[in-house]
mmCIF file with all atom_site columns, C-alpha atoms in Angstrom:
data_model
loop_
_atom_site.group_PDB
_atom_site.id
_atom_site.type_symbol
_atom_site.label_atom_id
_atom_site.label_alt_id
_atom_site.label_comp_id
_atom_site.label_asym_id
_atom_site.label_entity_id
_atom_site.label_seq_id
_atom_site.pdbx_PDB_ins_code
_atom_site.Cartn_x
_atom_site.Cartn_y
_atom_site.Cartn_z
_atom_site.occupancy
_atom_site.B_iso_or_equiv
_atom_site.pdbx_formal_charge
_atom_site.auth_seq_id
_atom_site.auth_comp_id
_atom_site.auth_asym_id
_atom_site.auth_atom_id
_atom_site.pdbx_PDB_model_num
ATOM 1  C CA . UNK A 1 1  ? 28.242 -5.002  17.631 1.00 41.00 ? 266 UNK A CA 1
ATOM 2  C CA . UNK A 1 2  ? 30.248 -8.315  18.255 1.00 47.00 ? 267 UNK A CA 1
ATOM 3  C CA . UNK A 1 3  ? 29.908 -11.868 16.857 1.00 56.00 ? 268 UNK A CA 1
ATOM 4  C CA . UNK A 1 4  ? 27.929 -14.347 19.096 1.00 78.00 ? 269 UNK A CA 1
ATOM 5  C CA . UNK A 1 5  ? 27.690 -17.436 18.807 1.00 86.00 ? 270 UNK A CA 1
ATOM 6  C CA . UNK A 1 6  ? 24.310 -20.040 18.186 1.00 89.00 ? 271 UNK A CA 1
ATOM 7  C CA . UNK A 1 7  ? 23.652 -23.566 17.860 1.00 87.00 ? 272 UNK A CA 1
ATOM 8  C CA . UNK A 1 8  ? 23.314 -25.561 16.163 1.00 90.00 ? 273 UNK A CA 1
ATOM 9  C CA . UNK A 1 9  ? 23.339 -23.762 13.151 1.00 93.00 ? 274 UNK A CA 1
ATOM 10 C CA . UNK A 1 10 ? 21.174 -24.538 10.510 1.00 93.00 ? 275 UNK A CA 1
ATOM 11 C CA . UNK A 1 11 ? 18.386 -25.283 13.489 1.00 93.00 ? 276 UNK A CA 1
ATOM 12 C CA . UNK A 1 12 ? 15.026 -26.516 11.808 1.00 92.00 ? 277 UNK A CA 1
ATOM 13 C CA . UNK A 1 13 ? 11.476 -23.581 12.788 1.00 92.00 ? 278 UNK A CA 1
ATOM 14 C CA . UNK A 1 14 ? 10.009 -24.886 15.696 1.00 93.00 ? 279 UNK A CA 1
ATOM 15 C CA . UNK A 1 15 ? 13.546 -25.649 17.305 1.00 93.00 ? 280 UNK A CA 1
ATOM 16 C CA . UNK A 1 16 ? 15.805 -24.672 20.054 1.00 92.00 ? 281 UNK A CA 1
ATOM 17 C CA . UNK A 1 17 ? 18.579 -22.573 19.480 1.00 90.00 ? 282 UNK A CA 1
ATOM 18 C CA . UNK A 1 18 ? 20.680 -22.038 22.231 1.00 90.00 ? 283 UNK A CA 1
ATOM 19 C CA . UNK A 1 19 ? 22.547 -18.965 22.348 1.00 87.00 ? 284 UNK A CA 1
ATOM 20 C CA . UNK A 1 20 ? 25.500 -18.827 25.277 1.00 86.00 ? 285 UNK A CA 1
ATOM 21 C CA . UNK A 1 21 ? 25.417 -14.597 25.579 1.00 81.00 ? 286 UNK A CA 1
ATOM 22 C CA . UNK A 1 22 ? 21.788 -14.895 26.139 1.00 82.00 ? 287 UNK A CA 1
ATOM 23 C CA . UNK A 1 23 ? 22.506 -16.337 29.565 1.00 81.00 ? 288 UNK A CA 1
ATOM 24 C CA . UNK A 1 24 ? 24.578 -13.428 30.048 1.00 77.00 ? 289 UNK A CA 1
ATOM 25 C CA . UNK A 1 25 ? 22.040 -10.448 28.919 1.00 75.00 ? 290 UNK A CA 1
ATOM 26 C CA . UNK A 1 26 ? 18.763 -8.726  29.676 1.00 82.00 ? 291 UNK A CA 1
ATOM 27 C CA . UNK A 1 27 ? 17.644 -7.444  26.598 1.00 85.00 ? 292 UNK A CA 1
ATOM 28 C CA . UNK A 1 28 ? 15.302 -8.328  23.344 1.00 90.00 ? 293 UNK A CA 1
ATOM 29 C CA . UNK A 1 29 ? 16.497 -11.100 20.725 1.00 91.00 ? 294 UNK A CA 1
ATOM 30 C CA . UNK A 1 30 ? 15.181 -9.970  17.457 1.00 94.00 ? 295 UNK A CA 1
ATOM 31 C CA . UNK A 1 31 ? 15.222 -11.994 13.927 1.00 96.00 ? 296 UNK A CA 1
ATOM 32 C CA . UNK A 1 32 ? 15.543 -10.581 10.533 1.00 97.00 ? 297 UNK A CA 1
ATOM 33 C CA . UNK A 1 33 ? 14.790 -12.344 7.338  1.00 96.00 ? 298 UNK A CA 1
ATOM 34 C CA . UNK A 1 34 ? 17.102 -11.619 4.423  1.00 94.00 ? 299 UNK A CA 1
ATOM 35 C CA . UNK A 1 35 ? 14.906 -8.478  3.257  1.00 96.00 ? 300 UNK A CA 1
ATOM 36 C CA . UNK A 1 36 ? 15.966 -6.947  6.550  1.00 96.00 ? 301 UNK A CA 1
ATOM 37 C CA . UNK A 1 37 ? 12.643 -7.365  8.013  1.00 97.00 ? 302 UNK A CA 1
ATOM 38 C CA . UNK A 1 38 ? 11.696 -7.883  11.563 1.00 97.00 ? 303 UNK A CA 1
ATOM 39 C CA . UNK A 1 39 ? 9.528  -11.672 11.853 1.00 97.00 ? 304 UNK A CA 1
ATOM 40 C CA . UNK A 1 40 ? 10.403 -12.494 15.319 1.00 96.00 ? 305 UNK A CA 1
ATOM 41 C CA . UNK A 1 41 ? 11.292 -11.080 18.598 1.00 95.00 ? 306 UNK A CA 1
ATOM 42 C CA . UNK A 1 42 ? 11.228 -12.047 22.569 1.00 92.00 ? 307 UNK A CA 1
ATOM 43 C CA . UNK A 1 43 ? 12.711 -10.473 25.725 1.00 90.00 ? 308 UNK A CA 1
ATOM 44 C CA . UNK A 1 44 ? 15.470 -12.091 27.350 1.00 84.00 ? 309 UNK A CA 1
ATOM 45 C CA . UNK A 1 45 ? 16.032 -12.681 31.009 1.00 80.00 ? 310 UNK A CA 1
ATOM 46 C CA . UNK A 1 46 ? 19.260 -13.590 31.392 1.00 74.00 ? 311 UNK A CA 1
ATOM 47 C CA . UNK A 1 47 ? 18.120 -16.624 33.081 1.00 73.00 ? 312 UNK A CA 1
ATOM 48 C CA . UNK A 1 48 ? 18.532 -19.347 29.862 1.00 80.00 ? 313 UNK A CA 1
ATOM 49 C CA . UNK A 1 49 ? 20.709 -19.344 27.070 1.00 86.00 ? 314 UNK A CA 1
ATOM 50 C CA . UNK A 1 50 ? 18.174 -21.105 24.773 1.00 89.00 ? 315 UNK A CA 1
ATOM 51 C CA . UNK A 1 51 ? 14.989 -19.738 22.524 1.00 90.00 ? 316 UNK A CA 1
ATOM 52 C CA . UNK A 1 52 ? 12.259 -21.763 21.218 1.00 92.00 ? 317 UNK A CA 1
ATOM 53 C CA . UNK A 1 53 ? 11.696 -20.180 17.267 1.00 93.00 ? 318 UNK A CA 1
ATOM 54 C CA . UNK A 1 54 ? 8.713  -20.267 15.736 1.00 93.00 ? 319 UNK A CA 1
ATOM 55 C CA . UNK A 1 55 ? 7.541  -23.076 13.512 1.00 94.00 ? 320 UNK A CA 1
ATOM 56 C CA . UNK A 1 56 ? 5.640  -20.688 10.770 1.00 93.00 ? 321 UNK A CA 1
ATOM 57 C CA . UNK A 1 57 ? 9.071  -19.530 9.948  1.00 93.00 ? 322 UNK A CA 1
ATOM 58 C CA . UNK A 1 58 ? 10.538 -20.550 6.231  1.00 94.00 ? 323 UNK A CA 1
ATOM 59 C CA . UNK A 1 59 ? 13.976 -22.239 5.280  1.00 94.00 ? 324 UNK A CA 1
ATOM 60 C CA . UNK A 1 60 ? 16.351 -19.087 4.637  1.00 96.00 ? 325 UNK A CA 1
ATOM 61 C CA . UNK A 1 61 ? 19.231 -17.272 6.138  1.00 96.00 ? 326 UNK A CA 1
ATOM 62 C CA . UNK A 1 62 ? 18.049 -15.102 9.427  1.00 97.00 ? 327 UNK A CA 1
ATOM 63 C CA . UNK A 1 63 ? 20.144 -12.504 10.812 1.00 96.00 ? 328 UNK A CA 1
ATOM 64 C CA . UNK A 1 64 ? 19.897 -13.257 15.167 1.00 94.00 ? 329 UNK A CA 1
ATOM 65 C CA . UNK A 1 65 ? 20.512 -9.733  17.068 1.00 92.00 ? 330 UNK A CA 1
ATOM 66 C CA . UNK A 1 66 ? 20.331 -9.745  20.800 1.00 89.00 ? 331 UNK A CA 1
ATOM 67 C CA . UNK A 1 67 ? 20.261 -5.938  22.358 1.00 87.00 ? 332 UNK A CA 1
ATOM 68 C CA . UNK A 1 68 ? 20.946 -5.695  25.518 1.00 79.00 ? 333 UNK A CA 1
ATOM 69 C CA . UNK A 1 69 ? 22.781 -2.586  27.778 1.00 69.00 ? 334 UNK A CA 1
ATOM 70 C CA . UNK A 1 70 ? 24.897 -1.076  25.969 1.00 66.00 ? 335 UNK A CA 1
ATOM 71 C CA . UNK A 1 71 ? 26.172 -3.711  24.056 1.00 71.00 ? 336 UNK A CA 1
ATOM 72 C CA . UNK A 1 72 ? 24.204 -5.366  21.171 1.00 79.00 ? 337 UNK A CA 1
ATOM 73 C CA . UNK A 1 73 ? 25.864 -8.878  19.580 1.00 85.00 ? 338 UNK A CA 1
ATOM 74 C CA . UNK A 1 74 ? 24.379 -10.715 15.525 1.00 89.00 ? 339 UNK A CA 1
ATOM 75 C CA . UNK A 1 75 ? 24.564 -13.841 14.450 1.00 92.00 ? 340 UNK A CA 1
ATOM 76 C CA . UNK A 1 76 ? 23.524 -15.542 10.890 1.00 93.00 ? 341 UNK A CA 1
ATOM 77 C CA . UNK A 1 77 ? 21.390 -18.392 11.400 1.00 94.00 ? 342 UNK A CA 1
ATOM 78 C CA . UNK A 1 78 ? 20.130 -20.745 8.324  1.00 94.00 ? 343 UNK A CA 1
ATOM 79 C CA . UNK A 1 79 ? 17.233 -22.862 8.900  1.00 93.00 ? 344 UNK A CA 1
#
């Protein structure tokens, strides 16, 4: 797994986040509170490099994981 990057970063619930490798994979972006847990996920087309997140999320740190092929790329976000 490689770094990726995400902006901006903190990004408020509710906002766009645009993520550069997204434009570049097919795949699933996945985000994981701090407990490790799964609260949000969406398939990627490879067409964008931006994701709309949802606005019931709380402040906190998120770990951002976009799997795609065979190669699989995290980010921390804070928001």
């Amino acid at each position: 797994t490689v770094s990726m990057s995400a902006y901006p970063n903190p990004v408020v619930a509710g906002g766009t986040l645009t993520v550069p490798a997204l434009a570049k994979e097919v795949g699933i972006i996945r985000l994981f509170d701090a407990q490790g847990k799964q609260v949000w996920s969406e398939r990627t087309n490879g067409s964008t490099g931006q994701v709309t997140l949802p606005a019931a999320l709380p402040p906190g740190a998120y770990q951002l994981r976009l799997e795609g092929g065979t190669s699989g790329h995290q980010r921390l976000i804070i928001l």
